[in-house]
Amino acid sequence: LKTQIEKNLDSVKKRIAEAAVRSGRDPKDITLIAVTKNQPVNDIKKLLELGENNLGENRSKELLEKIEVIGTKPNWHFIGHLQRNKVRYIIPFVCLIQSVDSVSLATEIDRRAREINKVQDVLLEVNVSGEPTKAGFHPDEIESKAEEIASLKNVCVKGLMMMAPFIEETELLRKYFARLKKIFDNLADKQGLQIEMKYLSMGMTNDFEVAIEEGSNMVRIGTAIFKTPGGDIYA
Ligand SMILES: *Cc1c(COP(=O)(O)O)cnc(C)c1O
């Protein structure tokens, strides 16, 4: 008998694949990040047994606690707001910091990565909707900031990330996702800019299909994977 997590995962993967096909792409081109924040270690282990290997956490303390128990075999993605004074603790263990939202944070990542001879892969977070409560670079400044961050030797910019606003209007969401895809393509085409635009990380439980239809190749999904049939998340 399939466990709830297995059923949820099957369904999420099917929906990802269908959205990929609708956007004319191979489902294999979409990377699923299973967001494990607030989830018990046993459920995360079940997920790893099912073959998932990319996990996302949004707080450094929780990330480090989970790593202590689960280890560094999975790829740990940091997806939340990162304080500069926490950078050095997580740097040895994370494969991708998706939420770089300032040059000063990137500079600290560069410094701490250099200390351990690592080149840290990062994504730059863009505040596409312009909500004052959201982190991220303004779309107008992303090109110059990307250039500045790309010059740091121990930081490697691999793409862009966004959090969409919590709204119901699919067509407005679609506009935000399309706007980031355009910024992503422009940066990728930019001559002389030493960055590889590989990952476009957008889409969560409520909006991942629209995000994929608009060009996302990395989705960060928590609730849809861990929910119980009643709609609650395992406590
Ligand atoms: C929690 C979180 C997610 C996943 O959200 P769900 O709605 O549970 O899928 C994705 N990205 C970030 C940055 C998050 O903090």
PDB file of C-alpha atoms and ligand atoms in Angstrom:
ATOM      1  CA  LEU A   1       0.000   0.000   0.000  1.00  0.00           C
ATOM      2  CA  LYS A   2       1.276   3.435  -0.843  1.00  0.00           C
ATOM      3  CA  THR A   3       1.895   5.889   1.946  1.00  0.00           C
ATOM      4  CA  GLN A   4       0.286   9.301   1.844  1.00  0.00           C
ATOM      5  CA  ILE A   5       3.598  10.953   1.016  1.00  0.00           C
ATOM      6  CA  GLU A   6       4.125   8.548  -1.875  1.00  0.00           C
ATOM      7  CA  LYS A   7       0.659   9.296  -3.248  1.00  0.00           C
ATOM      8  CA  ASN A   8       1.207  13.026  -2.869  1.00  0.00           C
ATOM      9  CA  LEU A   9       4.587  12.804  -4.569  1.00  0.00           C
ATOM     10  CA  ASP A  10       3.165  10.786  -7.469  1.00  0.00           C
ATOM     11  CA  SER A  11       0.480  13.384  -7.961  1.00  0.00           C
ATOM     12  CA  VAL A  12       2.901  16.330  -7.769  1.00  0.00           C
ATOM     13  CA  LYS A  13       5.242  14.699 -10.268  1.00  0.00           C
ATOM     14  CA  LYS A  14       2.395  13.966 -12.637  1.00  0.00           C
ATOM     15  CA  ARG A  15       1.230  17.576 -12.476  1.00  0.00           C
ATOM     16  CA  ILE A  16       4.802  18.808 -13.041  1.00  0.00           C
ATOM     17  CA  ALA A  17       5.163  16.517 -16.046  1.00  0.00           C
ATOM     18  CA  GLU A  18       1.866  17.627 -17.556  1.00  0.00           C
ATOM     19  CA  ALA A  19       2.723  21.303 -17.122  1.00  0.00           C
ATOM     20  CA  ALA A  20       6.158  20.694 -18.668  1.00  0.00           C
ATOM     21  CA  VAL A  21       4.593  19.047 -21.695  1.00  0.00           C
ATOM     22  CA  ARG A  22       2.092  21.911 -22.019  1.00  0.00           C
ATOM     23  CA  SER A  23       5.043  24.298 -22.192  1.00  0.00           C
ATOM     24  CA  GLY A  24       6.765  22.143 -24.809  1.00  0.00           C
ATOM     25  CA  ARG A  25       9.449  20.768 -22.535  1.00  0.00           C
ATOM     26  CA  ASP A  26      10.682  17.451 -21.233  1.00  0.00           C
ATOM     27  CA  PRO A  27       9.465  16.725 -17.679  1.00  0.00           C
ATOM     28  CA  LYS A  28      13.057  15.739 -16.862  1.00  0.00           C
ATOM     29  CA  ASP A  29      14.087  19.370 -17.345  1.00  0.00           C
ATOM     30  CA  ILE A  30      12.139  20.444 -14.268  1.00  0.00           C
ATOM     31  CA  THR A  31      13.901  20.002 -10.917  1.00  0.00           C
ATOM     32  CA  LEU A  32      11.697  19.386  -7.894  1.00  0.00           C
ATOM     33  CA  ILE A  33      12.893  20.816  -4.597  1.00  0.00           C
ATOM     34  CA  ALA A  34      10.966  19.175  -1.753  1.00  0.00           C
ATOM     35  CA  VAL A  35      10.540  21.870   0.877  1.00  0.00           C
ATOM     36  CA  THR A  36      10.980  20.137   4.221  1.00  0.00           C
ATOM     37  CA  LYS A  37      10.572  23.074   6.607  1.00  0.00           C
ATOM     38  CA  ASN A  38       8.439  22.175   9.632  1.00  0.00           C
ATOM     39  CA  GLN A  39       8.424  18.508   8.590  1.00  0.00           C
ATOM     40  CA  PRO A  40       9.496  15.706  10.927  1.00  0.00           C
ATOM     41  CA  VAL A  41      12.678  13.855  10.117  1.00  0.00           C
ATOM     42  CA  ASN A  42      10.869  10.534   9.630  1.00  0.00           C
ATOM     43  CA  ASP A  43       8.765  11.950   6.817  1.00  0.00           C
ATOM     44  CA  ILE A  44      11.845  13.426   5.195  1.00  0.00           C
ATOM     45  CA  LYS A  45      13.537  10.040   5.351  1.00  0.00           C
ATOM     46  CA  LYS A  46      10.523   8.481   3.617  1.00  0.00           C
ATOM     47  CA  LEU A  47      10.903  11.026   0.875  1.00  0.00           C
ATOM     48  CA  LEU A  48      14.586  10.192   0.450  1.00  0.00           C
ATOM     49  CA  GLU A  49      13.700   6.488   0.223  1.00  0.00           C
ATOM     50  CA  LEU A  50      11.361   7.378  -2.618  1.00  0.00           C
ATOM     51  CA  GLY A  51      14.333   8.789  -4.491  1.00  0.00           C
ATOM     52  CA  GLU A  52      13.957  12.511  -3.900  1.00  0.00           C
ATOM     53  CA  ASN A  53      17.334  14.102  -3.398  1.00  0.00           C
ATOM     54  CA  ASN A  54      16.784  17.865  -3.443  1.00  0.00           C
ATOM     55  CA  LEU A  55      15.550  19.315  -0.176  1.00  0.00           C
ATOM     56  CA  GLY A  56      14.777  22.947   0.657  1.00  0.00           C
ATOM     57  CA  GLU A  57      14.898  24.699   4.020  1.00  0.00           C
ATOM     58  CA  ASN A  58      14.239  28.348   4.755  1.00  0.00           C
ATOM     59  CA  ARG A  59      15.851  28.774   8.199  1.00  0.00           C
ATOM     60  CA  SER A  60      19.484  28.180   9.039  1.00  0.00           C
ATOM     61  CA  LYS A  61      18.862  26.765  12.526  1.00  0.00           C
ATOM     62  CA  GLU A  62      16.342  24.206  11.308  1.00  0.00           C
ATOM     63  CA  LEU A  63      18.543  23.349   8.347  1.00  0.00           C
ATOM     64  CA  LEU A  64      21.504  22.599  10.603  1.00  0.00           C
ATOM     65  CA  GLU A  65      19.369  20.504  12.971  1.00  0.00           C
ATOM     66  CA  LYS A  66      18.081  18.443  10.054  1.00  0.00           C
ATOM     67  CA  ILE A  67      21.544  18.003   8.588  1.00  0.00           C
ATOM     68  CA  GLU A  68      22.773  16.701  11.918  1.00  0.00           C
ATOM     69  CA  VAL A  69      20.249  13.861  11.739  1.00  0.00           C
ATOM     70  CA  ILE A  70      19.887  13.279   8.008  1.00  0.00           C
ATOM     71  CA  GLY A  71      23.394  14.080   6.848  1.00  0.00           C
ATOM     72  CA  THR A  72      24.734  15.743   3.734  1.00  0.00           C
ATOM     73  CA  LYS A  73      23.929  13.084   1.172  1.00  0.00           C
ATOM     74  CA  PRO A  74      20.826  14.905  -0.079  1.00  0.00           C
ATOM     75  CA  ASN A  75      21.331  18.215  -1.847  1.00  0.00           C
ATOM     76  CA  TRP A  76      20.322  20.894   0.632  1.00  0.00           C
ATOM     77  CA  HIS A  77      18.961  24.093  -0.850  1.00  0.00           C
ATOM     78  CA  PHE A  78      18.674  27.224   1.221  1.00  0.00           C
ATOM     79  CA  ILE A  79      15.537  29.086   0.144  1.00  0.00           C
ATOM     80  CA  GLY A  80      14.748  31.627   2.883  1.00  0.00           C
ATOM     81  CA  HIS A  81      16.029  34.998   3.933  1.00  0.00           C
ATOM     82  CA  LEU A  82      19.632  34.475   5.010  1.00  0.00           C
ATOM     83  CA  GLN A  83      21.258  36.668   7.648  1.00  0.00           C
ATOM     84  CA  ARG A  84      24.881  37.478   7.006  1.00  0.00           C
ATOM     85  CA  ASN A  85      25.964  36.229  10.427  1.00  0.00           C
ATOM     86  CA  LYS A  86      24.536  32.766   9.638  1.00  0.00           C
ATOM     87  CA  VAL A  87      26.342  32.320   6.336  1.00  0.00           C
ATOM     88  CA  ARG A  88      29.452  30.666   7.713  1.00  0.00           C
ATOM     89  CA  TYR A  89      27.471  27.959   9.511  1.00  0.00           C
ATOM     90  CA  ILE A  90      25.571  26.743   6.487  1.00  0.00           C
ATOM     91  CA  ILE A  91      28.155  27.239   3.729  1.00  0.00           C
ATOM     92  CA  PRO A  92      29.890  23.857   4.186  1.00  0.00           C
ATOM     93  CA  PHE A  93      26.619  21.964   3.720  1.00  0.00           C
ATOM     94  CA  VAL A  94      24.447  23.674   1.124  1.00  0.00           C
ATOM     95  CA  CYS A  95      24.525  22.994  -2.590  1.00  0.00           C
ATOM     96  CA  LEU A  96      22.546  26.045  -3.697  1.00  0.00           C
ATOM     97  CA  ILE A  97      21.633  29.245  -1.872  1.00  0.00           C
ATOM     98  CA  GLN A  98      18.546  30.332  -3.788  1.00  0.00           C
ATOM     99  CA  SER A  99      17.791  33.543  -1.956  1.00  0.00           C
ATOM    100  CA  VAL A 100      20.673  35.973  -2.434  1.00  0.00           C
ATOM    101  CA  ASP A 101      18.985  39.346  -2.166  1.00  0.00           C
ATOM    102  CA  SER A 102      21.836  41.815  -1.612  1.00  0.00           C
ATOM    103  CA  VAL A 103      25.409  42.414  -2.705  1.00  0.00           C
ATOM    104  CA  SER A 104      26.509  42.458   0.929  1.00  0.00           C
ATOM    105  CA  LEU A 105      25.098  38.953   1.465  1.00  0.00           C
ATOM    106  CA  ALA A 106      26.829  37.728  -1.698  1.00  0.00           C
ATOM    107  CA  THR A 107      30.080  39.287  -0.493  1.00  0.00           C
ATOM    108  CA  GLU A 108      29.831  37.457   2.840  1.00  0.00           C
ATOM    109  CA  ILE A 109      29.085  34.176   1.028  1.00  0.00           C
ATOM    110  CA  ASP A 110      32.151  34.781  -1.136  1.00  0.00           C
ATOM    111  CA  ARG A 111      34.342  35.426   1.906  1.00  0.00           C
ATOM    112  CA  ARG A 112      33.158  32.387   3.851  1.00  0.00           C
ATOM    113  CA  ALA A 113      33.270  30.100   0.826  1.00  0.00           C
ATOM    114  CA  ARG A 114      36.850  31.142   0.140  1.00  0.00           C
ATOM    115  CA  GLU A 115      37.826  30.174   3.698  1.00  0.00           C
ATOM    116  CA  ILE A 116      36.844  26.578   2.983  1.00  0.00           C
ATOM    117  CA  ASN A 117      37.972  26.515  -0.663  1.00  0.00           C
ATOM    118  CA  LYS A 118      34.461  26.255  -1.991  1.00  0.00           C
ATOM    119  CA  VAL A 119      32.763  27.970  -4.878  1.00  0.00           C
ATOM    120  CA  GLN A 120      29.207  28.460  -3.678  1.00  0.00           C
ATOM    121  CA  ASP A 121      26.412  28.228  -6.243  1.00  0.00           C
ATOM    122  CA  VAL A 122      23.685  30.803  -5.737  1.00  0.00           C
ATOM    123  CA  LEU A 123      20.517  32.136  -7.314  1.00  0.00           C
ATOM    124  CA  LEU A 124      19.606  35.812  -7.171  1.00  0.00           C
ATOM    125  CA  GLU A 125      16.171  36.524  -5.754  1.00  0.00           C
ATOM    126  CA  VAL A 126      14.099  39.054  -7.646  1.00  0.00           C
ATOM    127  CA  ASN A 127      11.125  40.920  -6.204  1.00  0.00           C
ATOM    128  CA  VAL A 128       9.068  40.892  -9.366  1.00  0.00           C
ATOM    129  CA  SER A 129       5.785  42.000  -7.826  1.00  0.00           C
ATOM    130  CA  GLY A 130       7.410  44.880  -5.966  1.00  0.00           C
ATOM    131  CA  GLU A 131       5.667  44.105  -2.674  1.00  0.00           C
ATOM    132  CA  PRO A 132       7.490  46.016   0.078  1.00  0.00           C
ATOM    133  CA  THR A 133       7.387  42.980   2.402  1.00  0.00           C
ATOM    134  CA  LYS A 134       9.217  40.770  -0.097  1.00  0.00           C
ATOM    135  CA  ALA A 135      12.962  40.347  -0.339  1.00  0.00           C
ATOM    136  CA  GLY A 136      14.845  40.447  -3.601  1.00  0.00           C
ATOM    137  CA  PHE A 137      16.461  42.739  -6.109  1.00  0.00           C
ATOM    138  CA  HIS A 138      14.331  45.192  -8.024  1.00  0.00           C
ATOM    139  CA  PRO A 139      13.976  44.069 -11.654  1.00  0.00           C
ATOM    140  CA  ASP A 140      15.594  47.330 -12.820  1.00  0.00           C
ATOM    141  CA  GLU A 141      18.772  46.723 -10.833  1.00  0.00           C
ATOM    142  CA  ILE A 142      19.197  42.996 -11.368  1.00  0.00           C
ATOM    143  CA  GLU A 143      21.522  43.313 -14.353  1.00  0.00           C
ATOM    144  CA  SER A 144      24.044  45.586 -12.645  1.00  0.00           C
ATOM    145  CA  LYS A 145      23.875  43.641  -9.385  1.00  0.00           C
ATOM    146  CA  ALA A 146      24.313  40.341 -11.212  1.00  0.00           C
ATOM    147  CA  GLU A 147      27.413  41.741 -12.861  1.00  0.00           C
ATOM    148  CA  GLU A 148      28.791  42.881  -9.513  1.00  0.00           C
ATOM    149  CA  ILE A 149      28.096  39.528  -7.852  1.00  0.00           C
ATOM    150  CA  ALA A 150      29.445  37.580 -10.819  1.00  0.00           C
ATOM    151  CA  SER A 151      32.818  39.238 -10.233  1.00  0.00           C
ATOM    152  CA  LEU A 152      33.129  37.512  -6.819  1.00  0.00           C
ATOM    153  CA  LYS A 153      35.506  34.594  -7.241  1.00  0.00           C
ATOM    154  CA  ASN A 154      33.957  32.136  -4.789  1.00  0.00           C
ATOM    155  CA  VAL A 155      30.346  32.732  -5.740  1.00  0.00           C
ATOM    156  CA  CYS A 156      28.843  31.271  -8.897  1.00  0.00           C
ATOM    157  CA  VAL A 157      25.521  32.726 -10.075  1.00  0.00           C
ATOM    158  CA  LYS A 158      23.390  29.952 -11.557  1.00  0.00           C
ATOM    159  CA  GLY A 159      20.092  31.693 -12.125  1.00  0.00           C
ATOM    160  CA  LEU A 160      17.159  33.510 -10.585  1.00  0.00           C
ATOM    161  CA  MET A 161      14.502  32.834  -7.991  1.00  0.00           C
ATOM    162  CA  MET A 162      11.217  34.486  -7.105  1.00  0.00           C
ATOM    163  CA  MET A 163       8.360  34.168  -4.660  1.00  0.00           C
ATOM    164  CA  ALA A 164       5.043  35.029  -6.229  1.00  0.00           C
ATOM    165  CA  PRO A 165       2.497  36.986  -4.214  1.00  0.00           C
ATOM    166  CA  PHE A 166      -0.259  34.978  -2.522  1.00  0.00           C
ATOM    167  CA  ILE A 167      -3.059  35.836  -4.879  1.00  0.00           C
ATOM    168  CA  GLU A 168      -5.774  33.872  -6.597  1.00  0.00           C
ATOM    169  CA  GLU A 169      -5.701  35.595  -9.966  1.00  0.00           C
ATOM    170  CA  THR A 170      -3.919  33.137 -12.216  1.00  0.00           C
ATOM    171  CA  GLU A 171      -3.478  35.612 -15.040  1.00  0.00           C
ATOM    172  CA  LEU A 172      -1.725  38.146 -12.814  1.00  0.00           C
ATOM    173  CA  LEU A 173       0.530  35.403 -11.422  1.00  0.00           C
ATOM    174  CA  ARG A 174       1.269  34.356 -14.965  1.00  0.00           C
ATOM    175  CA  LYS A 175       2.405  37.918 -15.752  1.00  0.00           C
ATOM    176  CA  TYR A 176       4.843  37.926 -12.848  1.00  0.00           C
ATOM    177  CA  PHE A 177       6.318  34.578 -13.852  1.00  0.00           C
ATOM    178  CA  ALA A 178       6.583  35.664 -17.481  1.00  0.00           C
ATOM    179  CA  ARG A 179       8.336  38.861 -16.395  1.00  0.00           C
ATOM    180  CA  LEU A 180      11.020  36.919 -14.537  1.00  0.00           C
ATOM    181  CA  LYS A 181      11.445  34.534 -17.468  1.00  0.00           C
ATOM    182  CA  LYS A 182      12.099  37.552 -19.674  1.00  0.00           C
ATOM    183  CA  ILE A 183      14.683  38.940 -17.240  1.00  0.00           C
ATOM    184  CA  PHE A 184      16.261  35.464 -17.103  1.00  0.00           C
ATOM    185  CA  ASP A 185      16.499  35.244 -20.897  1.00  0.00           C
ATOM    186  CA  ASN A 186      17.903  38.771 -21.177  1.00  0.00           C
ATOM    187  CA  LEU A 187      20.652  37.987 -18.679  1.00  0.00           C
ATOM    188  CA  ALA A 188      21.405  34.718 -20.450  1.00  0.00           C
ATOM    189  CA  ASP A 189      21.853  36.585 -23.743  1.00  0.00           C
ATOM    190  CA  LYS A 190      23.924  39.373 -22.269  1.00  0.00           C
ATOM    191  CA  GLN A 191      27.347  39.446 -23.878  1.00  0.00           C
ATOM    192  CA  GLY A 192      30.304  39.585 -21.539  1.00  0.00           C
ATOM    193  CA  LEU A 193      28.315  38.759 -18.422  1.00  0.00           C
ATOM    194  CA  GLN A 194      30.099  35.836 -16.770  1.00  0.00           C
ATOM    195  CA  ILE A 195      27.049  34.081 -15.429  1.00  0.00           C
ATOM    196  CA  GLU A 196      25.355  30.913 -16.465  1.00  0.00           C
ATOM    197  CA  MET A 197      21.588  31.262 -16.381  1.00  0.00           C
ATOM    198  CA  LYS A 198      20.758  27.646 -15.683  1.00  0.00           C
ATOM    199  CA  TYR A 199      18.009  27.606 -13.068  1.00  0.00           C
ATOM    200  CA  LEU A 200      14.820  29.605 -12.991  1.00  0.00           C
ATOM    201  CA  SER A 201      13.356  28.775  -9.591  1.00  0.00           C
ATOM    202  CA  MET A 202       9.709  29.728  -9.408  1.00  0.00           C
ATOM    203  CA  GLY A 203       6.558  27.901  -8.396  1.00  0.00           C
ATOM    204  CA  MET A 204       5.256  26.568  -5.059  1.00  0.00           C
ATOM    205  CA  THR A 205       2.261  24.424  -4.078  1.00  0.00           C
ATOM    206  CA  ASN A 206      -0.320  27.003  -5.098  1.00  0.00           C
ATOM    207  CA  ASP A 207       1.175  28.118  -8.380  1.00  0.00           C
ATOM    208  CA  PHE A 208       3.759  25.652  -9.708  1.00  0.00           C
ATOM    209  CA  GLU A 209       1.841  24.643 -12.808  1.00  0.00           C
ATOM    210  CA  VAL A 210       1.458  28.232 -13.993  1.00  0.00           C
ATOM    211  CA  ALA A 211       5.132  28.859 -13.157  1.00  0.00           C
ATOM    212  CA  ILE A 212       6.220  25.878 -15.267  1.00  0.00           C
ATOM    213  CA  GLU A 213       3.973  26.947 -18.132  1.00  0.00           C
ATOM    214  CA  GLU A 214       5.811  30.292 -18.039  1.00  0.00           C
ATOM    215  CA  GLY A 215       9.276  28.748 -18.115  1.00  0.00           C
ATOM    216  CA  SER A 216      10.251  27.699 -14.595  1.00  0.00           C
ATOM    217  CA  ASN A 217      12.684  24.772 -14.477  1.00  0.00           C
ATOM    218  CA  MET A 218      12.894  24.480 -10.687  1.00  0.00           C
ATOM    219  CA  VAL A 219       9.883  24.285  -8.375  1.00  0.00           C
ATOM    220  CA  ARG A 220       9.933  24.421  -4.577  1.00  0.00           C
ATOM    221  CA  ILE A 221       7.068  22.400  -3.157  1.00  0.00           C
ATOM    222  CA  GLY A 222       6.230  21.618   0.464  1.00  0.00           C
ATOM    223  CA  THR A 223       2.522  21.494   1.282  1.00  0.00           C
ATOM    224  CA  ALA A 224       1.466  19.409  -1.720  1.00  0.00           C
ATOM    225  CA  ILE A 225       4.001  16.713  -0.808  1.00  0.00           C
ATOM    226  CA  PHE A 226       3.411  16.514   2.936  1.00  0.00           C
ATOM    227  CA  LYS A 227      -0.308  17.199   3.264  1.00  0.00           C
ATOM    228  CA  THR A 228      -2.710  14.686   4.759  1.00  0.00           C
ATOM    229  CA  PRO A 229      -5.991  13.786   2.989  1.00  0.00           C
ATOM    230  CA  GLY A 230      -7.902  16.265   5.139  1.00  0.00           C
ATOM    231  CA  GLY A 231      -5.655  19.002   3.850  1.00  0.00           C
ATOM    232  CA  ASP A 232      -3.662  19.363   7.050  1.00  0.00           C
ATOM    233  CA  ILE A 233       0.067  19.077   7.171  1.00  0.00           C
ATOM    234  CA  TYR A 234       1.528  16.431   9.471  1.00  0.00           C
ATOM    235  CA  ALA A 235       2.318  18.156  12.753  1.00  0.00           C
TER     236      ALA A 235
HETATM  237  C1  LIG B   1       7.738  27.299   2.203  1.00  0.00           C
HETATM  238  C2  LIG B   1       8.383  27.708   0.944  1.00  0.00           C
HETATM  239  C3  LIG B   1       8.085  27.053  -0.254  1.00  0.00           C
HETATM  240  C4  LIG B   1       7.079  25.924  -0.366  1.00  0.00           C
HETATM  241  O1  LIG B   1       5.785  26.387  -0.119  1.00  0.00           O
HETATM  242  P1  LIG B   1       4.505  25.419  -0.257  1.00  0.00           P
HETATM  243  O2  LIG B   1       3.382  26.368  -0.478  1.00  0.00           O
HETATM  244  O3  LIG B   1       4.401  24.684   1.028  1.00  0.00           O
HETATM  245  O4  LIG B   1       4.738  24.519  -1.401  1.00  0.00           O
HETATM  246  C5  LIG B   1       8.758  27.466  -1.393  1.00  0.00           C
HETATM  247  N1  LIG B   1       9.649  28.464  -1.370  1.00  0.00           N
HETATM  248  C6  LIG B   1       9.962  29.125  -0.232  1.00  0.00           C
HETATM  249  C7  LIG B   1      10.971  30.207  -0.280  1.00  0.00           C
HETATM  250  C8  LIG B   1       9.337  28.767   0.951  1.00  0.00           C
HETATM  251  O5  LIG B   1       9.641  29.432   2.081  1.00  0.00           O
END
